Short mmCIF file of C-alpha atoms and ligand atoms in Angstrom, two decimals:
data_model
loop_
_atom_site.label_atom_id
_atom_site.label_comp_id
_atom_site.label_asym_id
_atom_site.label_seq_id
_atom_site.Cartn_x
_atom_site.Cartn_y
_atom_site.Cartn_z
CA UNK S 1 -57.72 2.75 2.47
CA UNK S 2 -56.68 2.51 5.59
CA UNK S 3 -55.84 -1.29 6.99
CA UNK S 4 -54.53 -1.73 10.40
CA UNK S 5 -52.25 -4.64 11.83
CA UNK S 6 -54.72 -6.58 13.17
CA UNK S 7 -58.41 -5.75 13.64
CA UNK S 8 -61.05 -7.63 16.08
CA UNK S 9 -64.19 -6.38 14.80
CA UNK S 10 -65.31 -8.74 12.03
CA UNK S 11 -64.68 -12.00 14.51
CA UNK S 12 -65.95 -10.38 17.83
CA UNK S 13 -69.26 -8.72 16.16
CA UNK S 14 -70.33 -11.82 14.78
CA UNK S 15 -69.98 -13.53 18.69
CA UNK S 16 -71.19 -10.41 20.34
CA UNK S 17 -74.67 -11.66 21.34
CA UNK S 18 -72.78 -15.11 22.38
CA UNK S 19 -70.32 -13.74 24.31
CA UNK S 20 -72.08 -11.36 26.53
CA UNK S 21 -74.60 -14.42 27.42
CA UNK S 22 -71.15 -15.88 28.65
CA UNK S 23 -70.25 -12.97 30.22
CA UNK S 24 -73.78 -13.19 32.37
CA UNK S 25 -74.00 -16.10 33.02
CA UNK S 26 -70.26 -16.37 34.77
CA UNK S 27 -71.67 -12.91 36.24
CA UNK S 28 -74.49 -14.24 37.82
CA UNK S 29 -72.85 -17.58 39.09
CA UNK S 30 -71.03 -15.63 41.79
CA UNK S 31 -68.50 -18.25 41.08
CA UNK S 32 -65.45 -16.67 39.35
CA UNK S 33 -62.57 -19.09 39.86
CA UNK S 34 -62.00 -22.33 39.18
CA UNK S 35 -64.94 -23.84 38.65
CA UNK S 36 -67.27 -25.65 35.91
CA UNK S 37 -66.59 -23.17 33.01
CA UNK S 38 -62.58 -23.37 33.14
CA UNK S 39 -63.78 -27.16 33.24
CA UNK S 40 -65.94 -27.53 30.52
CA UNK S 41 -63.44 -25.20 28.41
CA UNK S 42 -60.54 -27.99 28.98
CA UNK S 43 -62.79 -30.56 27.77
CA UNK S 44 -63.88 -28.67 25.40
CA UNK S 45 -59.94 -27.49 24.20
CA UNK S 46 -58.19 -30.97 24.65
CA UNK S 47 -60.93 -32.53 22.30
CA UNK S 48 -60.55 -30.11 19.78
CA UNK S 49 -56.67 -30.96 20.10
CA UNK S 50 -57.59 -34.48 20.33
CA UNK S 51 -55.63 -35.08 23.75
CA UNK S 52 -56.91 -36.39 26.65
CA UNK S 53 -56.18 -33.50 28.84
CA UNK S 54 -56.06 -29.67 28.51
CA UNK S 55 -55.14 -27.62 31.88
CA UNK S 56 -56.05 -23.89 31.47
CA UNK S 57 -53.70 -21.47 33.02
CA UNK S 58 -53.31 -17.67 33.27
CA UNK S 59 -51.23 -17.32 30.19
CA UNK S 60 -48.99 -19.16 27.67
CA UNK S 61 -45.46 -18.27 29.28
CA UNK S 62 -46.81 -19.95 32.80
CA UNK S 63 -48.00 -22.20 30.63
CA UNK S 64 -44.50 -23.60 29.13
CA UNK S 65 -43.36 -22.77 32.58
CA UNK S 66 -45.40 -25.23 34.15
CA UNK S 67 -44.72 -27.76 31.35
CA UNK S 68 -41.10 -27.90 31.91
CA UNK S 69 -41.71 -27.64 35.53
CA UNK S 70 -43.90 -31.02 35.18
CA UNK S 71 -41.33 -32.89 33.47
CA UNK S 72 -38.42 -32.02 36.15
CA UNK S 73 -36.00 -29.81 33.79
CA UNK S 74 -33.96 -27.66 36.66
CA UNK S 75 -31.34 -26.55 37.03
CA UNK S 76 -27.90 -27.90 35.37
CA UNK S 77 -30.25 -29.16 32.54
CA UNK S 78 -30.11 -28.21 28.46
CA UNK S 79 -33.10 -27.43 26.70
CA UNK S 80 -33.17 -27.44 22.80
CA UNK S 81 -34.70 -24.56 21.55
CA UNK S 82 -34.73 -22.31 18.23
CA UNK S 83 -32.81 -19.30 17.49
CA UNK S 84 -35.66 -17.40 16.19
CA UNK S 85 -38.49 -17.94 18.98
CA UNK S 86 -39.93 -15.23 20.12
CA UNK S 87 -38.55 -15.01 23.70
CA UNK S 88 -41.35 -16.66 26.34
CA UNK S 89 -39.99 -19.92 25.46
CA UNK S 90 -36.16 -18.95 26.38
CA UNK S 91 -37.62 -17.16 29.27
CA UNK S 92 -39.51 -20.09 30.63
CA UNK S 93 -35.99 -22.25 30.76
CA UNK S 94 -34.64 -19.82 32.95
CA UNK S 95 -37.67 -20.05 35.29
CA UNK S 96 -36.93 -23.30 36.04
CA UNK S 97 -33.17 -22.47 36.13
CA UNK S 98 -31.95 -24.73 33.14
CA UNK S 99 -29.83 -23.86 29.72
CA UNK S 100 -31.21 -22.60 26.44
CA UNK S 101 -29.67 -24.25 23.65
CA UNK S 102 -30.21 -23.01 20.32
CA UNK S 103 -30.94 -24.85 16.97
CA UNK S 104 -31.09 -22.63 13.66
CA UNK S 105 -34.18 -22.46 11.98
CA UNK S 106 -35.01 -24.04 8.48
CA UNK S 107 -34.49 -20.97 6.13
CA UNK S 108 -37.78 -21.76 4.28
CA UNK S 109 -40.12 -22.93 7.14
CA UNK S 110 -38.77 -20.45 10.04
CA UNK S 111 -39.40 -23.67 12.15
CA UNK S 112 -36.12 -25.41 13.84
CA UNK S 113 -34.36 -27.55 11.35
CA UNK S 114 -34.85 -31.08 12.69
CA UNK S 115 -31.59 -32.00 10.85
CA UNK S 116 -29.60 -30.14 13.17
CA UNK S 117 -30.74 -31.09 16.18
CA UNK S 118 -28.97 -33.98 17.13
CA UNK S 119 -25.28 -32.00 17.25
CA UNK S 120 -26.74 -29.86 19.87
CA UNK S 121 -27.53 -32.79 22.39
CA UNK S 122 -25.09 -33.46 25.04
CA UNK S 123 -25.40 -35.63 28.21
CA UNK S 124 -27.11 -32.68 30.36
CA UNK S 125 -29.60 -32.41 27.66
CA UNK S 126 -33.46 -32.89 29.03
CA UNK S 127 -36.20 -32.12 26.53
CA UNK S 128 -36.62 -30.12 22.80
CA UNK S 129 -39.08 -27.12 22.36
CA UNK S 130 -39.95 -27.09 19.49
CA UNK S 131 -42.29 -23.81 18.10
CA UNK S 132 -44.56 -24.52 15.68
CA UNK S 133 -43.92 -20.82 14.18
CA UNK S 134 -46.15 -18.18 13.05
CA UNK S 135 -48.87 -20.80 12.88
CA UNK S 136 -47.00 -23.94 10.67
CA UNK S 137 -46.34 -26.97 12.31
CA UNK S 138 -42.51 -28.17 12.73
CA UNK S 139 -41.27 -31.40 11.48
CA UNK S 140 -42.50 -33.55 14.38
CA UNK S 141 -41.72 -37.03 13.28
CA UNK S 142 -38.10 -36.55 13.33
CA UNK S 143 -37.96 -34.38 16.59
CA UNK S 144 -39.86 -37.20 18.10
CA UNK S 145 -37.91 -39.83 16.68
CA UNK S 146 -34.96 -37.99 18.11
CA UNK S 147 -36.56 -37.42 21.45
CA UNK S 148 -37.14 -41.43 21.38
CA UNK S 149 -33.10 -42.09 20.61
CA UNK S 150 -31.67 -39.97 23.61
CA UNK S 151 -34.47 -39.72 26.27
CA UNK S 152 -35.56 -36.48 25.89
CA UNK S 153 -38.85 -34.55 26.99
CA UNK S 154 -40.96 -33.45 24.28
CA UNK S 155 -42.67 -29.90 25.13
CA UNK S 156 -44.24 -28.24 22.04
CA UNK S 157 -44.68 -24.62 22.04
CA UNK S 158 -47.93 -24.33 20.41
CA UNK S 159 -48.90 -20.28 21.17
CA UNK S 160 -49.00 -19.59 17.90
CA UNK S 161 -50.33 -22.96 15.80
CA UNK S 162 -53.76 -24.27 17.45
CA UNK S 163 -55.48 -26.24 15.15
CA UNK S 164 -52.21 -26.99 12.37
CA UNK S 165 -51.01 -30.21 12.12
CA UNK S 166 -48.01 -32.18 11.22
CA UNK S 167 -48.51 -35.68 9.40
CA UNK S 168 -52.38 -35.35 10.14
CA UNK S 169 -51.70 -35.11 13.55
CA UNK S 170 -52.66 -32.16 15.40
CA UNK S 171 -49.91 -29.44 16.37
CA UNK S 172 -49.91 -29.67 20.75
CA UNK S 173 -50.60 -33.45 20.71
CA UNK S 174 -47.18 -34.79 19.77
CA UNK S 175 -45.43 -33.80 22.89
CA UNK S 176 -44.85 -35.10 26.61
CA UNK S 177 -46.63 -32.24 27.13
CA UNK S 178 -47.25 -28.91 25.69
CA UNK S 179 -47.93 -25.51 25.86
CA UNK S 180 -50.75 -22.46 24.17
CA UNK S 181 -51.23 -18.97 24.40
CA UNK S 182 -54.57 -17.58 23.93
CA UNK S 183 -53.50 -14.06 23.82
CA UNK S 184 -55.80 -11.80 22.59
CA UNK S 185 -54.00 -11.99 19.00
CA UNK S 186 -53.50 -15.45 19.09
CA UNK S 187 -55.87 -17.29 16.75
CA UNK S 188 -58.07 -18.47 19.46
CA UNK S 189 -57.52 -15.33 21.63
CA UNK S 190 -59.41 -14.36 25.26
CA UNK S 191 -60.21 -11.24 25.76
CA UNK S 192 -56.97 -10.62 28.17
CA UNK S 193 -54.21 -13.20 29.25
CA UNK S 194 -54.86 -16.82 29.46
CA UNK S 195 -53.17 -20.36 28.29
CA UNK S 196 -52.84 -23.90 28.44
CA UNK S 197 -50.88 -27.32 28.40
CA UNK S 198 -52.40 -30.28 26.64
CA UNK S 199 -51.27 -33.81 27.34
CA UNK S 200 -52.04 -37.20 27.22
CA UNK S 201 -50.52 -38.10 30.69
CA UNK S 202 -52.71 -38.35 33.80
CA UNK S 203 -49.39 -37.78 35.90
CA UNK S 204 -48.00 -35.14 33.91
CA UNK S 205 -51.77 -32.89 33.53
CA UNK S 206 -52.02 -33.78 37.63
CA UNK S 207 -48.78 -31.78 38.12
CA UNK S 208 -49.60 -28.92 36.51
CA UNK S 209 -52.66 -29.02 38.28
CA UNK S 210 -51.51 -28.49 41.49
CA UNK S 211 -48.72 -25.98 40.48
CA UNK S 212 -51.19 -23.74 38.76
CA UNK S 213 -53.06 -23.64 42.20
CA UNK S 214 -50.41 -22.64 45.12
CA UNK S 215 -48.59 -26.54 44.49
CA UNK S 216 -52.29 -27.82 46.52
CA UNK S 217 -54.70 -30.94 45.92
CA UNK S 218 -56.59 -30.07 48.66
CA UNK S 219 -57.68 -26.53 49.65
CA UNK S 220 -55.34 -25.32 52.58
CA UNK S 221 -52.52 -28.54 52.10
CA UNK S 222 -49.95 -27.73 50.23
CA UNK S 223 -47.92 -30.81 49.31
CA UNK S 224 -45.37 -28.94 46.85
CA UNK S 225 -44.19 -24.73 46.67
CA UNK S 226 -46.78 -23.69 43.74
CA UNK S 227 -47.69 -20.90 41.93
CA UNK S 228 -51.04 -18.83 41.16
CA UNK S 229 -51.40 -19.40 37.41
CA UNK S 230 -54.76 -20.08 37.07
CA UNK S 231 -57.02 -19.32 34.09
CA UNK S 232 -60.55 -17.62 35.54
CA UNK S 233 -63.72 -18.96 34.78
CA UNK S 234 -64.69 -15.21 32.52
CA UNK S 235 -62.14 -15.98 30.65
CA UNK S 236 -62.74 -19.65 30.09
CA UNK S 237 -66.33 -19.10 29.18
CA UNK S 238 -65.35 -16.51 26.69
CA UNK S 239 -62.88 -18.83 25.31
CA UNK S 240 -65.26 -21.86 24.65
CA UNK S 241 -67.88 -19.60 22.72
CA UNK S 242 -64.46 -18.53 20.58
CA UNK S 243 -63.54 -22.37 20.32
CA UNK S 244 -66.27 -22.88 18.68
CA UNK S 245 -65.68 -20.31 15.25
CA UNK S 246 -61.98 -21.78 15.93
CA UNK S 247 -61.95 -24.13 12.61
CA UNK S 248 -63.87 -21.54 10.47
CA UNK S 249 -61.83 -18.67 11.40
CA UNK S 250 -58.67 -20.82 10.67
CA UNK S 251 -60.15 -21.46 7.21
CA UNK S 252 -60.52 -17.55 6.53
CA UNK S 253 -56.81 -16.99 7.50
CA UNK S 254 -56.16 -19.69 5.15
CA UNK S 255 -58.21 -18.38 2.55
CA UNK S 256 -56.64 -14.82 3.05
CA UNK S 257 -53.25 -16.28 2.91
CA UNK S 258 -53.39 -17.64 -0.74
CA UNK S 259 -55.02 -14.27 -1.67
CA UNK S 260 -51.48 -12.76 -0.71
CA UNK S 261 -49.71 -15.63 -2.47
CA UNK S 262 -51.13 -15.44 -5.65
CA UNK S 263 -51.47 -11.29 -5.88
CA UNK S 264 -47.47 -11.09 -4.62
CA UNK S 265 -45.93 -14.08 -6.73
CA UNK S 266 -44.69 -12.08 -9.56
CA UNK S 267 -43.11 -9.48 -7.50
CA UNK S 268 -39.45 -9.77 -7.27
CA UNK S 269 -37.41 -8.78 -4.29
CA UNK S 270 -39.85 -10.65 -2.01
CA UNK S 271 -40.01 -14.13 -0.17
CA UNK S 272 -43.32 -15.53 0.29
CA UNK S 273 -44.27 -18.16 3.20
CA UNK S 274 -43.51 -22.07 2.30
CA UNK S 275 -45.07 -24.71 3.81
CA UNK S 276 -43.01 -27.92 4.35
CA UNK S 277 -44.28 -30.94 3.15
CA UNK S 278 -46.85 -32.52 5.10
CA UNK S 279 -47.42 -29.74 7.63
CA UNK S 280 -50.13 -27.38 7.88
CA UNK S 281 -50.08 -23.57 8.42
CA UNK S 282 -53.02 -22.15 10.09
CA UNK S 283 -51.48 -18.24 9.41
CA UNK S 284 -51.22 -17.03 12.61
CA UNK S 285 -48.91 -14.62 10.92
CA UNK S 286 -48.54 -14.41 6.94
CA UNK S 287 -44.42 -13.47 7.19
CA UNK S 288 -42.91 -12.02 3.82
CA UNK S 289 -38.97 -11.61 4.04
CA UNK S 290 -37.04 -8.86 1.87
CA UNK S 291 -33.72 -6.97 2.30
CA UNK S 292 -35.64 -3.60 1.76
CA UNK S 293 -37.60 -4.66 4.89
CA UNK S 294 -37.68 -1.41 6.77
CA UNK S 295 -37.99 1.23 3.65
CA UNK S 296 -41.37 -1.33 2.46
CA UNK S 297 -42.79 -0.70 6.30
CA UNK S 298 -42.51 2.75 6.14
CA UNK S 299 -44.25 2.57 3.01
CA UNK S 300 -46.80 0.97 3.63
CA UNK S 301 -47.27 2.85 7.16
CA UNK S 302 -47.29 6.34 4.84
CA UNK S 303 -50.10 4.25 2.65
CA UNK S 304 -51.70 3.75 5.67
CA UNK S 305 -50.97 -0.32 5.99
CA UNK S 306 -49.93 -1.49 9.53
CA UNK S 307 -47.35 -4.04 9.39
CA UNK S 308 -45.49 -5.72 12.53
CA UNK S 309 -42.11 -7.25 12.90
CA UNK S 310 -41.95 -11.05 14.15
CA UNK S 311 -38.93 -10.56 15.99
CA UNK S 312 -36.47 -7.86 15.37
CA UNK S 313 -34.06 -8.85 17.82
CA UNK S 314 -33.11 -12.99 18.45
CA UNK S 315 -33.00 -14.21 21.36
CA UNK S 316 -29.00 -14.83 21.68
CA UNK S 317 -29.18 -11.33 20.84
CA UNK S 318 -31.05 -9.70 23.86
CA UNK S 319 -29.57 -8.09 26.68
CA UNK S 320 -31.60 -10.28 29.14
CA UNK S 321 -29.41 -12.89 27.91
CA UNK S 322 -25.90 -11.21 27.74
CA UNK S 323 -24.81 -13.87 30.30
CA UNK S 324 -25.10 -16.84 27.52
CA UNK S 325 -21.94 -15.04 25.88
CA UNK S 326 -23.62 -14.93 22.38
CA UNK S 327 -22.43 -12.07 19.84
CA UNK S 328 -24.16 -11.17 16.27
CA UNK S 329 -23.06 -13.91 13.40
CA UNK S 330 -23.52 -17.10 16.27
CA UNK S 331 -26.78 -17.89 14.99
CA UNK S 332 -26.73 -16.11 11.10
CA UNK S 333 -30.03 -17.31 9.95
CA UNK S 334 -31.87 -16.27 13.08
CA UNK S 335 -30.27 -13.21 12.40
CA UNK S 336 -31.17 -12.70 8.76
CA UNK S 337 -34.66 -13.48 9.28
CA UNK S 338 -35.06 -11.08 12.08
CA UNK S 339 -33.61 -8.12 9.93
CA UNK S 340 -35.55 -9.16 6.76
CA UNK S 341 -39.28 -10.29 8.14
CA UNK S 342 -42.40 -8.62 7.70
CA UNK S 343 -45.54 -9.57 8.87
CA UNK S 344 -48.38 -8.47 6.89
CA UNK S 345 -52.11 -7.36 8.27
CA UNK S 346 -53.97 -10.77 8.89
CA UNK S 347 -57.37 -11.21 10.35
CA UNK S 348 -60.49 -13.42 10.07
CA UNK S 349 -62.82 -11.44 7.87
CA UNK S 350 -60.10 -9.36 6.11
CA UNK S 351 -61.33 -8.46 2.28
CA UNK S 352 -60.24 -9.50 -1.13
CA UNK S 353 -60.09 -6.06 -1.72
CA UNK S 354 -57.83 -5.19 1.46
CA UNK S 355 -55.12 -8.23 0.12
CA UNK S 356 -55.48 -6.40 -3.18
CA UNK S 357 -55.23 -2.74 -1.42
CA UNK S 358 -52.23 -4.15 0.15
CA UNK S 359 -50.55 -6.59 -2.74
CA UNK S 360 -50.97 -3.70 -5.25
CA UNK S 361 -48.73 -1.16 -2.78
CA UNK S 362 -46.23 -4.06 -2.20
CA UNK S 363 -45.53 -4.09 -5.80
CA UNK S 364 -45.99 0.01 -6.92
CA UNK S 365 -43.05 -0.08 -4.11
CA UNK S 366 -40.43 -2.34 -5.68
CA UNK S 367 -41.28 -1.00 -8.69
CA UNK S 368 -39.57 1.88 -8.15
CA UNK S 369 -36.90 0.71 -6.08
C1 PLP J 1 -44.22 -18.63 20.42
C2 PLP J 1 -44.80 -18.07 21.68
N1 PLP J 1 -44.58 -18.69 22.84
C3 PLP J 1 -45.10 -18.24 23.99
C4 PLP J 1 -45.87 -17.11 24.03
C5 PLP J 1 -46.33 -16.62 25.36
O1 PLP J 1 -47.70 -16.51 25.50
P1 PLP J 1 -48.36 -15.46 26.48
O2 PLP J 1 -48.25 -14.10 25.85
O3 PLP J 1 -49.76 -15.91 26.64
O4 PLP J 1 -47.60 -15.53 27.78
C6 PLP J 1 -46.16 -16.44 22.84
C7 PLP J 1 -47.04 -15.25 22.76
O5 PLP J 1 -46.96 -14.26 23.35
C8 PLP J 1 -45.60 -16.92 21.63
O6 PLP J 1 -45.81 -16.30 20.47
#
């Protein structure tokens, strides 16, 4: 067999028909930029995450971007983030020329660890990110509670969790304001880059409105120095006929996911994904950890199994960010995670048979290690 990372085909044949009626009717609109379907797609998005306002944008880093932007982080400000996010979030608190500050992540959930959050604020801290990661929501009543004790901004990274929740509330409703990704991988994906922040303030969606589109209200009056980070009305069109398979497809990852639990639970040498209590996981990723990390990937790349690695190198560790000072051992479970994770092939439609393809390899390997 041979099973690649990720594979579109299942999802997008189903939607074909769908999606190229999208396609011509946006086609033969003649309208191509901002415009009904990038509005009907953000009332269609901040329903479905049960906010009052969704803003699309051209992808999920402009996205956070904007978000922080919005709330007035700049410069001489500290953001909380955690060590083990993959690095758009870092990146957009240096666009707005404040401090990343990082918070370990729980060893079981990968998510920060809310208990260790409050001996990273200082006085110049402005807002936590938290990431709900690899598609699990974080522990948002305690970051919130948090937020609530020392003033801080709220601004939920929620690229790769649309439709998890926390509590029984949904993942990118808890913040001040937050941000998505709809990536092609993501698990509602465009077909090329787009994003969003969802909100429930008029005055916070209103800014991001006019940064998105050159920092103007009205066409040709600029009141503030904006940006061009708008999401295009092809891609919001394609992105409300995915919406709609959104819940179902969520289902399948979930269904796929406790195929991998229960075929890999008697194989030693393995970690399997936990889910804290009262969150939900919506698989975005399904992450195994193991010390034999790299001889299992070749592995399964000689058994023809695609596997990806969801993040090899932590943020504190990149050489974009040499200037923080950082050196390997500052942030040890960051590090351990990144040189033990493995992310296993996971796609809406994937077979019993594939997880059992893949589950029976996983095992024949430590086997006879
Ligand atoms: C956690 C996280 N944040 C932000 C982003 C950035 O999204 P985009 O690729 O749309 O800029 C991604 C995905 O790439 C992500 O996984």
């Amino acid at each position: 067999m041979n099973i690649p990372f990720l594979n579109f085909s299942p999802m997008h044949s189903a939607i074909k028909a769908e999606m190229q009626e999208a396609f011509n009717r946006v086609y033969d609109s003649n309208w191509f930029v901002l415009g009904k379907e990038v509005e009907q797609f953000e009332n269609a998005y901040a329903a479905f995450n049960q906010v009052k306002h969704a803003v699309g944008l051209s992808n999920g880093l402009d996205a956070l971007h904007l978000a922080l932007k919005a709330c007035g982080v700049g410069v001489g400000d500290e953001v909380i983030v955690p060590s083990n996010t993959y690095i758009a979030t870092v990146l957009a608190v240096s666009y707005v020329d404040a401090t990343p500050v990082f918070v370990e992540p729980n060893k079981e959930t990968y998510n920060i660890d809310p208990n260790r959050i409050e001996a990273s604020i200082t006085s110049k801290t402005k807002a936590i990110m938290p990431v709900h990661l690899y598609g699990q929501a974080c522990e948002m009543t305690t970051i919130m509670s948090l937020a609530k004790k020392y003033h801080l901004y709220v601004i939920e990274d929620n690229a790769q969790s649309q439709g998890a929740s926390f509590d029984g509330k949904l993942t990118g409703s808890w913040g001040d304001i937050n941000a998505t990704s709809f990536y092609p991988g993501k698990n509602l994906g465009a077909l090329g880059d787009a994003g969003a922040v969802t909100t429930n303030s008029d005055e916070l969606a209103q800014k991001v409105r006019v940064f998105r589109n050159y920092g103007s209200h009205k066409k040709y009056y600029n009141e503030v120095i904006g940006h061009n980070m708008r999401l295009d009305e092809l891609q919001a069109a394609l992105l409300r006929v995915k919406l709609k398979n959104l819940n179902e497809w969520t289902a399948q990852r979930q269904q796929i996911a406790a195929w991998y639990d229960e075929a890999l639970k008697d194989v030693e040498g393995i970690i399997l994904p936990k889910t804290a209590e009262d969150a939900t996981h919506v698989y975005h990723l399904y992450v195994i950890r193991t010390n034999k990390r790299d001889e299992l990937q070749k592995n399964l790349n000689d058994n023809g199994v695609g596997t990806l690695i969801h993040y090899p190198n932590p943020p504190h560790l990149q050489e974009a960010y040499q200037e923080l000072g950082y050196k390997k051992g500052d942030f040890p479970i960051a590090e351990e995670i990144a040189d033990t994770a493995l992310s296993l092939p996971m796609w809406p439609g994937m077979t019993q048979a594939e997880i059992l393809f893949i589950s029976t390899e996983i095992s024949r390997y430590f086997n006879k290690v």
